[in-house]
Tab-separated table of C-alpha atoms in Angstrom:
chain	number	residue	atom	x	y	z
A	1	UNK	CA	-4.999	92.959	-21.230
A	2	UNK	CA	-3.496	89.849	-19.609
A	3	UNK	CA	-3.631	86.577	-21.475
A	4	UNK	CA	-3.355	88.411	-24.848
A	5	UNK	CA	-0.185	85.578	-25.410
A	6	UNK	CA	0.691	82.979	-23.827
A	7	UNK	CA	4.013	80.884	-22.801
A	8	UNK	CA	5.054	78.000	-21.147
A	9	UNK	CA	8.662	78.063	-19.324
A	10	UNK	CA	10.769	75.322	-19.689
A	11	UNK	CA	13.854	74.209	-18.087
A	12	UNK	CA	16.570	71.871	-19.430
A	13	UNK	CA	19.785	70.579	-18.594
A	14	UNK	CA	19.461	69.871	-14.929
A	15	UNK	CA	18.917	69.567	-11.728
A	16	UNK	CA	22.077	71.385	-10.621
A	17	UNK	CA	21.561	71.934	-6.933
A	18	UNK	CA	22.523	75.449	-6.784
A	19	UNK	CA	20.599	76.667	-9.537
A	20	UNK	CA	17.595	74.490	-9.704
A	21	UNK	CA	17.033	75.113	-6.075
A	22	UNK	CA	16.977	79.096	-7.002
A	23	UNK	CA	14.521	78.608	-10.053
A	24	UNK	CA	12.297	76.948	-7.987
A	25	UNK	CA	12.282	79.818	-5.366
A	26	UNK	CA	11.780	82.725	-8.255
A	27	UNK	CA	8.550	80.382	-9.716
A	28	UNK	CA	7.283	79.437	-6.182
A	29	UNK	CA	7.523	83.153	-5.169
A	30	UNK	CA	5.705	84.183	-8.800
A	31	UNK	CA	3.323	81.224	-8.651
A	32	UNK	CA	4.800	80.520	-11.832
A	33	UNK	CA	4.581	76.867	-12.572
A	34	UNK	CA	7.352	75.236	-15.591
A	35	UNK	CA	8.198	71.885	-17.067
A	36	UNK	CA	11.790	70.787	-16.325
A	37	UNK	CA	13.274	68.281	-18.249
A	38	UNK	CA	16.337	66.463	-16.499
A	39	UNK	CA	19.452	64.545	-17.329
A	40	UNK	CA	19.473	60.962	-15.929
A	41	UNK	CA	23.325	61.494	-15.420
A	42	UNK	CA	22.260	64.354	-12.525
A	43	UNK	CA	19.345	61.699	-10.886
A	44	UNK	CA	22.210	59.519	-9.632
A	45	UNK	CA	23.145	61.804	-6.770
A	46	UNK	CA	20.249	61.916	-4.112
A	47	UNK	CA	20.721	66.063	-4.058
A	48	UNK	CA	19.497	65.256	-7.826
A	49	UNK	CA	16.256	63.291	-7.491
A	50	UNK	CA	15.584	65.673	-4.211
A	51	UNK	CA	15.552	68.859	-6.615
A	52	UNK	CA	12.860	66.606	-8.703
A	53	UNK	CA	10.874	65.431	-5.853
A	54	UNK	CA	10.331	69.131	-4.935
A	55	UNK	CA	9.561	70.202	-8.333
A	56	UNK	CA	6.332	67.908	-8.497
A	57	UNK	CA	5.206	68.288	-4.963
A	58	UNK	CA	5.408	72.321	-6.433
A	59	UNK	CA	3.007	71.505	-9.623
A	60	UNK	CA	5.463	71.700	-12.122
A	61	UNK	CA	6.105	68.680	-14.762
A	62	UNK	CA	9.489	66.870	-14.962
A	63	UNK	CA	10.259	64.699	-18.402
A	64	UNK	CA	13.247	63.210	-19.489
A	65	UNK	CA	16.289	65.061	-21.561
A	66	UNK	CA	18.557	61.792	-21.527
A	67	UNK	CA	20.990	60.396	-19.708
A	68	UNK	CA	24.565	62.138	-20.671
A	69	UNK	CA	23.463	64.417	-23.576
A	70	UNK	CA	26.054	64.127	-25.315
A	71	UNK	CA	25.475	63.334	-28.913
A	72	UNK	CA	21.313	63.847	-30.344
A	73	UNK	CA	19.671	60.457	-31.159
A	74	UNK	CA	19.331	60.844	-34.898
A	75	UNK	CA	23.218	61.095	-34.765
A	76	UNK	CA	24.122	58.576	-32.187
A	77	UNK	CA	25.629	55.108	-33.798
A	78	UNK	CA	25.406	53.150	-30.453
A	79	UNK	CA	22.980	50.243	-31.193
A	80	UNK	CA	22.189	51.022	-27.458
A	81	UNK	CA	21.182	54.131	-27.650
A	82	UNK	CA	17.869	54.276	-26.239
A	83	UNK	CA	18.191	52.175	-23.960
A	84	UNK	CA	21.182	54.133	-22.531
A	85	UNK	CA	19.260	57.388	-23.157
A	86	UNK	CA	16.168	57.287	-22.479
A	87	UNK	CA	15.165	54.186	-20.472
A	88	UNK	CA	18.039	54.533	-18.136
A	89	UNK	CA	16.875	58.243	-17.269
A	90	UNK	CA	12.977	56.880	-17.160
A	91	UNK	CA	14.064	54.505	-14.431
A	92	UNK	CA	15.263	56.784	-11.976
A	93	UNK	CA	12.351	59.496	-13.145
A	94	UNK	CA	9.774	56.351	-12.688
A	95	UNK	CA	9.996	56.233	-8.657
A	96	UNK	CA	9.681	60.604	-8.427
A	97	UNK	CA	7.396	61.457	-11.113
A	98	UNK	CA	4.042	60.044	-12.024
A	99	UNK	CA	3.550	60.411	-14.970
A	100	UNK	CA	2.494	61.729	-17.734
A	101	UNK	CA	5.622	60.515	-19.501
A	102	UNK	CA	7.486	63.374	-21.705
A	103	UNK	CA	10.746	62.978	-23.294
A	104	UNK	CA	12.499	65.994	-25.215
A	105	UNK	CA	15.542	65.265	-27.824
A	106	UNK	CA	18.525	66.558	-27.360
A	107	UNK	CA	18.797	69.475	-30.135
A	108	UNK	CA	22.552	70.400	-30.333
A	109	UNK	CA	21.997	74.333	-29.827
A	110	UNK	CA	18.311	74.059	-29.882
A	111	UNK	CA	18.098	72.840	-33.797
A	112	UNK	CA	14.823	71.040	-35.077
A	113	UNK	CA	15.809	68.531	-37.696
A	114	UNK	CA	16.376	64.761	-38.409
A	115	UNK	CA	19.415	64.361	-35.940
A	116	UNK	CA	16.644	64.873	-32.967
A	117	UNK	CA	15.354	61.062	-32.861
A	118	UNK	CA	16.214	57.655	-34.636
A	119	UNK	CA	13.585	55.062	-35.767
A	120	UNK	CA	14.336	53.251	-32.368
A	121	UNK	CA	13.763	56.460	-30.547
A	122	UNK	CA	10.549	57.220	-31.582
A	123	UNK	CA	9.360	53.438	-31.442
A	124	UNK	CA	10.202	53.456	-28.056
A	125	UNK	CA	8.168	56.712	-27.351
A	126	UNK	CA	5.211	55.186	-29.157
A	127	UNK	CA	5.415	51.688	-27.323
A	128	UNK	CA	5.544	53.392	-23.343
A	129	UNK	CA	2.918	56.419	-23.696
A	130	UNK	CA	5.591	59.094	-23.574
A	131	UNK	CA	4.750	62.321	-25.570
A	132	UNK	CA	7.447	64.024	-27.598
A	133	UNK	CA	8.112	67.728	-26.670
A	134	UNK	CA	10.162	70.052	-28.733
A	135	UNK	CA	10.211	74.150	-28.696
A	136	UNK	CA	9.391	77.622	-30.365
A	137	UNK	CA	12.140	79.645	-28.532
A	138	UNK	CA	15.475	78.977	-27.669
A	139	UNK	CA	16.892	82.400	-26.555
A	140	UNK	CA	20.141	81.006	-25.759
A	141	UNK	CA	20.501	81.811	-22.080
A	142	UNK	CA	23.327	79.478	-21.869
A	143	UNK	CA	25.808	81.759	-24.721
A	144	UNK	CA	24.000	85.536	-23.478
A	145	UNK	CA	23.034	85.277	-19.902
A	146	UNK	CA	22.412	88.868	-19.491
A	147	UNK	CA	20.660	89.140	-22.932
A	148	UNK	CA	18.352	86.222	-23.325
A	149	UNK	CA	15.578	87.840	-21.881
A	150	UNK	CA	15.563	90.517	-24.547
A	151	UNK	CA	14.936	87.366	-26.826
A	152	UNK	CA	12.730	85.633	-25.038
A	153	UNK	CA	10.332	88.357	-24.442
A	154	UNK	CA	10.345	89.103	-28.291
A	155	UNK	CA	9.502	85.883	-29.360
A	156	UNK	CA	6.678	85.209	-26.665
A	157	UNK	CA	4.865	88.907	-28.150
A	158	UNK	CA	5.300	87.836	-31.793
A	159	UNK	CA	3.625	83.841	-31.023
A	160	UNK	CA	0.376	83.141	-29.558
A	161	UNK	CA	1.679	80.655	-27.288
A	162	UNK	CA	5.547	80.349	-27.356
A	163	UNK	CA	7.531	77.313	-25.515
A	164	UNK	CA	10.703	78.754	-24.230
A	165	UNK	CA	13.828	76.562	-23.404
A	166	UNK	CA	15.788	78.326	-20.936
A	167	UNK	CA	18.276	76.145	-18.475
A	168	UNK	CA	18.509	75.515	-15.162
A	169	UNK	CA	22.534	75.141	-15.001
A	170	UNK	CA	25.235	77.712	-14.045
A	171	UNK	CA	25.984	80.998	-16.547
A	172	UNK	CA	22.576	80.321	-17.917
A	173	UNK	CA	19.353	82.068	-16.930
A	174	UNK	CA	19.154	82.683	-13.261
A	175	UNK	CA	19.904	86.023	-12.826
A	176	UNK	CA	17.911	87.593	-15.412
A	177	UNK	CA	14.789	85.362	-14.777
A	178	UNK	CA	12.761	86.937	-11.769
A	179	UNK	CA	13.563	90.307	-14.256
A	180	UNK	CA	11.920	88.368	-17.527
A	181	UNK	CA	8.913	87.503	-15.430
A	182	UNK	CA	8.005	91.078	-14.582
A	183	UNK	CA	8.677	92.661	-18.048
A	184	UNK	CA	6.249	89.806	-19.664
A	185	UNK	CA	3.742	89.908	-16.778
A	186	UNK	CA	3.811	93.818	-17.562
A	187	UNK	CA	3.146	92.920	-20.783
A	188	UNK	CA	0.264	90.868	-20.494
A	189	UNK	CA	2.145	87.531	-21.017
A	190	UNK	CA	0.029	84.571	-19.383
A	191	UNK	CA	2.411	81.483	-18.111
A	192	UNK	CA	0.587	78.328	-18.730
A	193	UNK	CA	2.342	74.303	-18.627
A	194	UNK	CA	0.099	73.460	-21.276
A	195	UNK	CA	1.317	72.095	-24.635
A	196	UNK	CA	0.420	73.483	-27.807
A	197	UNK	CA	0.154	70.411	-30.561
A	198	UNK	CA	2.462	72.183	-32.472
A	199	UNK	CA	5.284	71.003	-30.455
A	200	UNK	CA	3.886	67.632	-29.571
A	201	UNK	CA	4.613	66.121	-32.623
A	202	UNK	CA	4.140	62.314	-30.380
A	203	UNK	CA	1.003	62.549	-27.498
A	204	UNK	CA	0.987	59.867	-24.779
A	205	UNK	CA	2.418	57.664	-27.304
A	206	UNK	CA	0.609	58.570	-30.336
A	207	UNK	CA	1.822	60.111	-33.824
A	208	UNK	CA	0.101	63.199	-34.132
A	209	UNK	CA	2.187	65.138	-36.072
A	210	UNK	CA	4.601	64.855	-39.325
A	211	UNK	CA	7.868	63.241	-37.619
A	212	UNK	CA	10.012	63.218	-41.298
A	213	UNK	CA	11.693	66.314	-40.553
A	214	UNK	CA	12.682	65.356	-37.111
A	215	UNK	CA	13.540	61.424	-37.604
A	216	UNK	CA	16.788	60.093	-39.104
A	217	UNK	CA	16.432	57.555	-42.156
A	218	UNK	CA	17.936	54.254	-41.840
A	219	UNK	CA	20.158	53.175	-44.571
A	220	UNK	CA	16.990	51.385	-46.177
A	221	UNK	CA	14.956	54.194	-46.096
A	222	UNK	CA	17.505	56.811	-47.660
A	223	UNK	CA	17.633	53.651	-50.603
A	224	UNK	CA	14.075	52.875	-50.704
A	225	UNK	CA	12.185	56.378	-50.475
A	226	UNK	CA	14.280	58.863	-48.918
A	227	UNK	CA	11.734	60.016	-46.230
A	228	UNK	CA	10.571	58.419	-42.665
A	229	UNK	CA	7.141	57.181	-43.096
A	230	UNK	CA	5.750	58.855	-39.983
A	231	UNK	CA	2.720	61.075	-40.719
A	232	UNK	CA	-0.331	61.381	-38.578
């Protein structure tokens, strides 16, 4: 029966104006809609914040991935960081997306641990309303372009809703994703853009979920207590 699971498609990496402009066909032509989370360092070029214009006037959601992703927050020794991260990427987003404001940390592979945000990071998330969005499935389309879809289908049968990170960049998942879409449809897989809390662990700017695991401790906190004190 269709709707038995649920998924929500998401897109990271881009806008690459080849293969963004071909993921948006194979969802337009599925009525599939996705959340695509962009590099500031790709907004620069007017091809860039074209590809993100479209996306929204399409119904899909566009957040923030950084600016250069290059090195994950929790790791990154620039005193700058967010700034050069994450505000510089929200101020070319600002004038093509209207919000709600979503940011997802870099992951290095798609790992969840403390090297996704820094005490600065999330304090910035917290003072502008973004929400925090992280994953349940990272099939690696980027290493196994023919056999992420294998992967991907697996995990979204075995979770109730899964949140798949696929990319929209070159070698990655463009030529097996019309393919993916018909095996889960034929499987009763319902695509949805909703969020489960699960990977939410910061809403429109609030803490809603256990951040330890996911924040790096400043030097006073691995001296004082060893754990971030961010707990809903």
């Amino acid at each position: 029966m269709p709707g038995l699971k649920r998924a929500t498609l998401t897109f990271d990496n881009g806008p690459d104006p080849g293969i963004t402009k071909a993921v948006l066909d194979v969802l337009r032509r599925r009525n599939v809609r996705a959340h695509f989370f962009v590099l500031g360092k790709h907004l620069v070029a007017p091809e860039g914040r074209a590809l993100v214009a479209r996306a929204v006037a399409e119904g899909h959601f566009v957040g923030n991935h950084s600016f250069t992703h290059e090195v994950p927050l929790g790791d990154d020794p620039r005193p700058d960081a967010v700034a050069a991260e994450i505000a510089a990427t929200d101020e070319l987003l600002d004038p093509l997306v209207p919000g709600p404001k979503r940011f997802r940390p870099f992951g290095g592979g798609g790992l969840l641990g403390p090297h996704l945000l820094s005490r600065a990071a999330v304090t910035h998330l917290v003072e502008r309303g973004f929400s925090c969005v992280l994953w349940t499935s990272v099939p690696r389309d980027w290493v196994d372009p023919e056999g992420w879809a294998a992967r991907a289908l697996a995990d979204c049968l075995a979770q109730p809703h899964a949140v798949v990170v696929l990319h929209d960049i070159p070698g990655a998942c463009l030529a097996g994703l019309e393919g993916f879409l018909d095996t889960a449809e034929r499987e009763g897989i319902e695509f949805v853009t909703d969020l489960p809390v699960s990977v939410t662990p910061i809403l429109e700017g609030e803490i809603v979920g256990d951040l330890d695991a996911l924040v790096a401790a400043g030097v006073e906190d691995r001296t004082a207590h060893g754990s971030m004190p961010f707990r809903r």
